[in-house]
Amino acid sequence: MSSKPVYKIIFYNQSEIYEIYARDIYQSEMYGFIEAEEFIFGDDNKVIVNPGEEKLKNEFSGVKRSFIPMQAIIRIDEVDREGEGKVKEIKATDNIANFPASGRLPPNPSPKRD
């Protein structure tokens, strides 16, 4: 019997890129979001402290479920085992752009004729 899968989720959050690990991920009932549950963080018994992972632990402490906008997601991978969460700041020299939010334009009201 196989264990529950682990997912690595990489997404934008303001001017940073987050890499988190979760056991459950699925499309939300709220249109345009995915839900991530059961976050996984590294061992607390390590001697070396990763400041990025500590930031994630503090930010997601007490969070039962997180709703992540689909346009913020860079990549989702199913992995064999969890790794360390990371936070990377986006620099001006990075070649990263947001995916367009919508392919449709709002309707153009016809001009009034007198």
mmCIF file with all atom_site columns, C-alpha atoms in Angstrom:
data_model
loop_
_atom_site.group_PDB
_atom_site.id
_atom_site.type_symbol
_atom_site.label_atom_id
_atom_site.label_alt_id
_atom_site.label_comp_id
_atom_site.label_asym_id
_atom_site.label_entity_id
_atom_site.label_seq_id
_atom_site.pdbx_PDB_ins_code
_atom_site.Cartn_x
_atom_site.Cartn_y
_atom_site.Cartn_z
_atom_site.occupancy
_atom_site.B_iso_or_equiv
_atom_site.pdbx_formal_charge
_atom_site.auth_seq_id
_atom_site.auth_comp_id
_atom_site.auth_asym_id
_atom_site.auth_atom_id
_atom_site.pdbx_PDB_model_num
ATOM 1   C CA . MET A 1 1   ? 0.000   0.000  0.000   1.00 0.00 ? 1   MET A CA 1
ATOM 2   C CA . SER A 1 2   ? 1.497   3.317  -1.034  1.00 0.00 ? 2   SER A CA 1
ATOM 3   C CA . SER A 1 3   ? 1.638   6.335  1.225   1.00 0.00 ? 3   SER A CA 1
ATOM 4   C CA . LYS A 1 4   ? -0.166  9.582  0.516   1.00 0.00 ? 4   LYS A CA 1
ATOM 5   C CA . PRO A 1 5   ? 1.402   11.613 -2.319  1.00 0.00 ? 5   PRO A CA 1
ATOM 6   C CA . VAL A 1 6   ? 3.383   14.773 -1.620  1.00 0.00 ? 6   VAL A CA 1
ATOM 7   C CA . TYR A 1 7   ? 3.017   17.860 -3.801  1.00 0.00 ? 7   TYR A CA 1
ATOM 8   C CA . LYS A 1 8   ? 5.534   20.649 -4.318  1.00 0.00 ? 8   LYS A CA 1
ATOM 9   C CA . ILE A 1 9   ? 3.756   23.925 -5.065  1.00 0.00 ? 9   ILE A CA 1
ATOM 10  C CA . ILE A 1 10  ? 5.683   26.903 -6.431  1.00 0.00 ? 10  ILE A CA 1
ATOM 11  C CA . PHE A 1 11  ? 3.793   30.197 -6.617  1.00 0.00 ? 11  PHE A CA 1
ATOM 12  C CA . TYR A 1 12  ? 4.128   33.988 -6.548  1.00 0.00 ? 12  TYR A CA 1
ATOM 13  C CA . ASN A 1 13  ? 3.319   35.879 -3.373  1.00 0.00 ? 13  ASN A CA 1
ATOM 14  C CA . GLN A 1 14  ? 3.788   39.633 -3.783  1.00 0.00 ? 14  GLN A CA 1
ATOM 15  C CA . SER A 1 15  ? 7.476   40.094 -4.720  1.00 0.00 ? 15  SER A CA 1
ATOM 16  C CA . GLU A 1 16  ? 8.565   36.592 -3.701  1.00 0.00 ? 16  GLU A CA 1
ATOM 17  C CA . ILE A 1 17  ? 8.373   33.034 -4.980  1.00 0.00 ? 17  ILE A CA 1
ATOM 18  C CA . TYR A 1 18  ? 7.210   30.459 -2.421  1.00 0.00 ? 18  TYR A CA 1
ATOM 19  C CA . GLU A 1 19  ? 7.978   26.749 -2.612  1.00 0.00 ? 19  GLU A CA 1
ATOM 20  C CA . ILE A 1 20  ? 5.848   24.727 -0.210  1.00 0.00 ? 20  ILE A CA 1
ATOM 21  C CA . TYR A 1 21  ? 5.012   21.053 0.255   1.00 0.00 ? 21  TYR A CA 1
ATOM 22  C CA . ALA A 1 22  ? 1.525   19.714 0.953   1.00 0.00 ? 22  ALA A CA 1
ATOM 23  C CA . ARG A 1 23  ? -0.210  16.349 1.120   1.00 0.00 ? 23  ARG A CA 1
ATOM 24  C CA . ASP A 1 24  ? -3.513  17.451 -0.436  1.00 0.00 ? 24  ASP A CA 1
ATOM 25  C CA . ILE A 1 25  ? -4.148  19.826 -3.310  1.00 0.00 ? 25  ILE A CA 1
ATOM 26  C CA . TYR A 1 26  ? -7.259  20.244 -5.402  1.00 0.00 ? 26  TYR A CA 1
ATOM 27  C CA . GLN A 1 27  ? -9.330  22.754 -7.357  1.00 0.00 ? 27  GLN A CA 1
ATOM 28  C CA . SER A 1 28  ? -11.370 24.960 -5.068  1.00 0.00 ? 28  SER A CA 1
ATOM 29  C CA . GLU A 1 29  ? -15.077 25.597 -5.258  1.00 0.00 ? 29  GLU A CA 1
ATOM 30  C CA . MET A 1 30  ? -14.109 29.273 -5.349  1.00 0.00 ? 30  MET A CA 1
ATOM 31  C CA . TYR A 1 31  ? -13.516 29.935 -9.030  1.00 0.00 ? 31  TYR A CA 1
ATOM 32  C CA . GLY A 1 32  ? -9.863  30.633 -9.900  1.00 0.00 ? 32  GLY A CA 1
ATOM 33  C CA . PHE A 1 33  ? -8.258  29.122 -6.784  1.00 0.00 ? 33  PHE A CA 1
ATOM 34  C CA . ILE A 1 34  ? -6.652  25.860 -5.777  1.00 0.00 ? 34  ILE A CA 1
ATOM 35  C CA . GLU A 1 35  ? -6.713  24.571 -2.206  1.00 0.00 ? 35  GLU A CA 1
ATOM 36  C CA . ALA A 1 36  ? -3.660  23.190 -0.433  1.00 0.00 ? 36  ALA A CA 1
ATOM 37  C CA . GLU A 1 37  ? -3.938  21.291 2.862   1.00 0.00 ? 37  GLU A CA 1
ATOM 38  C CA . GLU A 1 38  ? -1.674  19.441 5.289   1.00 0.00 ? 38  GLU A CA 1
ATOM 39  C CA . PHE A 1 39  ? 1.477   21.499 4.832   1.00 0.00 ? 39  PHE A CA 1
ATOM 40  C CA . ILE A 1 40  ? 4.785   19.696 5.364   1.00 0.00 ? 40  ILE A CA 1
ATOM 41  C CA . PHE A 1 41  ? 7.823   21.375 6.878   1.00 0.00 ? 41  PHE A CA 1
ATOM 42  C CA . GLY A 1 42  ? 11.288  19.972 7.616   1.00 0.00 ? 42  GLY A CA 1
ATOM 43  C CA . ASP A 1 43  ? 12.526  18.500 10.881  1.00 0.00 ? 43  ASP A CA 1
ATOM 44  C CA . ASP A 1 44  ? 12.654  20.720 13.944  1.00 0.00 ? 44  ASP A CA 1
ATOM 45  C CA . ASN A 1 45  ? 15.610  18.655 15.186  1.00 0.00 ? 45  ASN A CA 1
ATOM 46  C CA . LYS A 1 46  ? 18.085  20.110 12.676  1.00 0.00 ? 46  LYS A CA 1
ATOM 47  C CA . VAL A 1 47  ? 21.039  22.112 13.917  1.00 0.00 ? 47  VAL A CA 1
ATOM 48  C CA . ILE A 1 48  ? 21.113  24.401 10.875  1.00 0.00 ? 48  ILE A CA 1
ATOM 49  C CA . VAL A 1 49  ? 18.103  26.702 10.536  1.00 0.00 ? 49  VAL A CA 1
ATOM 50  C CA . ASN A 1 50  ? 16.831  27.644 7.081   1.00 0.00 ? 50  ASN A CA 1
ATOM 51  C CA . PRO A 1 51  ? 15.467  31.226 7.309   1.00 0.00 ? 51  PRO A CA 1
ATOM 52  C CA . GLY A 1 52  ? 13.191  30.715 4.284   1.00 0.00 ? 52  GLY A CA 1
ATOM 53  C CA . GLU A 1 53  ? 11.574  27.662 5.808   1.00 0.00 ? 53  GLU A CA 1
ATOM 54  C CA . GLU A 1 54  ? 11.245  29.397 9.179   1.00 0.00 ? 54  GLU A CA 1
ATOM 55  C CA . LYS A 1 55  ? 9.414   32.260 7.439   1.00 0.00 ? 55  LYS A CA 1
ATOM 56  C CA . LEU A 1 56  ? 7.032   29.761 5.833   1.00 0.00 ? 56  LEU A CA 1
ATOM 57  C CA . LYS A 1 57  ? 6.459   27.956 9.147   1.00 0.00 ? 57  LYS A CA 1
ATOM 58  C CA . ASN A 1 58  ? 5.562   31.235 10.824  1.00 0.00 ? 58  ASN A CA 1
ATOM 59  C CA . GLU A 1 59  ? 3.334   32.388 7.978   1.00 0.00 ? 59  GLU A CA 1
ATOM 60  C CA . PHE A 1 60  ? 1.454   29.092 7.686   1.00 0.00 ? 60  PHE A CA 1
ATOM 61  C CA . SER A 1 61  ? 1.334   28.191 11.390  1.00 0.00 ? 61  SER A CA 1
ATOM 62  C CA . GLY A 1 62  ? -2.255  27.531 12.341  1.00 0.00 ? 62  GLY A CA 1
ATOM 63  C CA . VAL A 1 63  ? -3.377  27.503 8.680   1.00 0.00 ? 63  VAL A CA 1
ATOM 64  C CA . LYS A 1 64  ? -5.653  24.562 8.012   1.00 0.00 ? 64  LYS A CA 1
ATOM 65  C CA . ARG A 1 65  ? -6.190  25.228 4.293   1.00 0.00 ? 65  ARG A CA 1
ATOM 66  C CA . SER A 1 66  ? -4.738  27.797 1.905   1.00 0.00 ? 66  SER A CA 1
ATOM 67  C CA . PHE A 1 67  ? -6.460  29.152 -1.206  1.00 0.00 ? 67  PHE A CA 1
ATOM 68  C CA . ILE A 1 68  ? -3.894  30.030 -3.870  1.00 0.00 ? 68  ILE A CA 1
ATOM 69  C CA . PRO A 1 69  ? -4.943  31.981 -6.985  1.00 0.00 ? 69  PRO A CA 1
ATOM 70  C CA . MET A 1 70  ? -4.389  29.949 -10.148 1.00 0.00 ? 70  MET A CA 1
ATOM 71  C CA . GLN A 1 71  ? -2.658  32.850 -11.913 1.00 0.00 ? 71  GLN A CA 1
ATOM 72  C CA . ALA A 1 72  ? -0.068  32.948 -9.103  1.00 0.00 ? 72  ALA A CA 1
ATOM 73  C CA . ILE A 1 73  ? 0.945   29.304 -9.560  1.00 0.00 ? 73  ILE A CA 1
ATOM 74  C CA . ILE A 1 74  ? 4.162   28.629 -11.425 1.00 0.00 ? 74  ILE A CA 1
ATOM 75  C CA . ARG A 1 75  ? 4.272   24.854 -11.078 1.00 0.00 ? 75  ARG A CA 1
ATOM 76  C CA . ILE A 1 76  ? 2.863   21.894 -9.137  1.00 0.00 ? 76  ILE A CA 1
ATOM 77  C CA . ASP A 1 77  ? 4.803   18.625 -8.966  1.00 0.00 ? 77  ASP A CA 1
ATOM 78  C CA . GLU A 1 78  ? 3.983   15.307 -7.321  1.00 0.00 ? 78  GLU A CA 1
ATOM 79  C CA . VAL A 1 79  ? 7.242   14.272 -5.636  1.00 0.00 ? 79  VAL A CA 1
ATOM 80  C CA . ASP A 1 80  ? 8.502   11.149 -3.868  1.00 0.00 ? 80  ASP A CA 1
ATOM 81  C CA . ARG A 1 81  ? 9.320   12.933 -0.622  1.00 0.00 ? 81  ARG A CA 1
ATOM 82  C CA . GLU A 1 82  ? 9.092   16.354 0.921   1.00 0.00 ? 82  GLU A CA 1
ATOM 83  C CA . GLY A 1 83  ? 11.932  18.836 0.847   1.00 0.00 ? 83  GLY A CA 1
ATOM 84  C CA . GLU A 1 84  ? 12.660  22.134 2.534   1.00 0.00 ? 84  GLU A CA 1
ATOM 85  C CA . GLY A 1 85  ? 10.291  24.987 1.867   1.00 0.00 ? 85  GLY A CA 1
ATOM 86  C CA . LYS A 1 86  ? 11.880  28.031 0.260   1.00 0.00 ? 86  LYS A CA 1
ATOM 87  C CA . VAL A 1 87  ? 11.202  31.713 -0.202  1.00 0.00 ? 87  VAL A CA 1
ATOM 88  C CA . LYS A 1 88  ? 13.035  33.489 -3.020  1.00 0.00 ? 88  LYS A CA 1
ATOM 89  C CA . GLU A 1 89  ? 12.826  37.201 -3.675  1.00 0.00 ? 89  GLU A CA 1
ATOM 90  C CA . ILE A 1 90  ? 12.173  38.204 -7.285  1.00 0.00 ? 90  ILE A CA 1
ATOM 91  C CA . LYS A 1 91  ? 14.915  40.491 -8.547  1.00 0.00 ? 91  LYS A CA 1
ATOM 92  C CA . ALA A 1 92  ? 14.635  43.049 -11.333 1.00 0.00 ? 92  ALA A CA 1
ATOM 93  C CA . THR A 1 93  ? 17.056  40.935 -13.408 1.00 0.00 ? 93  THR A CA 1
ATOM 94  C CA . ASP A 1 94  ? 14.864  37.800 -13.171 1.00 0.00 ? 94  ASP A CA 1
ATOM 95  C CA . ASN A 1 95  ? 13.004  36.954 -16.348 1.00 0.00 ? 95  ASN A CA 1
ATOM 96  C CA . ILE A 1 96  ? 9.613   36.221 -14.757 1.00 0.00 ? 96  ILE A CA 1
ATOM 97  C CA . ALA A 1 97  ? 6.213   37.596 -15.740 1.00 0.00 ? 97  ALA A CA 1
ATOM 98  C CA . ASN A 1 98  ? 2.670   36.918 -14.535 1.00 0.00 ? 98  ASN A CA 1
ATOM 99  C CA . PHE A 1 99  ? 0.381   34.917 -16.763 1.00 0.00 ? 99  PHE A CA 1
ATOM 100 C CA . PRO A 1 100 ? -2.474  37.038 -18.134 1.00 0.00 ? 100 PRO A CA 1
ATOM 101 C CA . ALA A 1 101 ? -5.504  36.760 -15.881 1.00 0.00 ? 101 ALA A CA 1
ATOM 102 C CA . SER A 1 102 ? -8.183  36.605 -18.566 1.00 0.00 ? 102 SER A CA 1
ATOM 103 C CA . GLY A 1 103 ? -8.369  36.085 -22.297 1.00 0.00 ? 103 GLY A CA 1
ATOM 104 C CA . ARG A 1 104 ? -11.653 37.972 -22.578 1.00 0.00 ? 104 ARG A CA 1
ATOM 105 C CA . LEU A 1 105 ? -12.108 41.703 -22.684 1.00 0.00 ? 105 LEU A CA 1
ATOM 106 C CA . PRO A 1 106 ? -15.022 43.351 -20.887 1.00 0.00 ? 106 PRO A CA 1
ATOM 107 C CA . PRO A 1 107 ? -17.928 44.244 -23.171 1.00 0.00 ? 107 PRO A CA 1
ATOM 108 C CA . ASN A 1 108 ? -17.629 47.623 -24.872 1.00 0.00 ? 108 ASN A CA 1
ATOM 109 C CA . PRO A 1 109 ? -20.860 49.586 -24.474 1.00 0.00 ? 109 PRO A CA 1
ATOM 110 C CA . SER A 1 110 ? -22.086 50.987 -27.753 1.00 0.00 ? 110 SER A CA 1
ATOM 111 C CA . PRO A 1 111 ? -21.976 54.780 -27.989 1.00 0.00 ? 111 PRO A CA 1
ATOM 112 C CA . LYS A 1 112 ? -25.264 56.584 -27.423 1.00 0.00 ? 112 LYS A CA 1
ATOM 113 C CA . ARG A 1 113 ? -26.853 58.129 -30.484 1.00 0.00 ? 113 ARG A CA 1
ATOM 114 C CA . ASP A 1 114 ? -29.067 61.138 -30.185 1.00 0.00 ? 114 ASP A CA 1
#
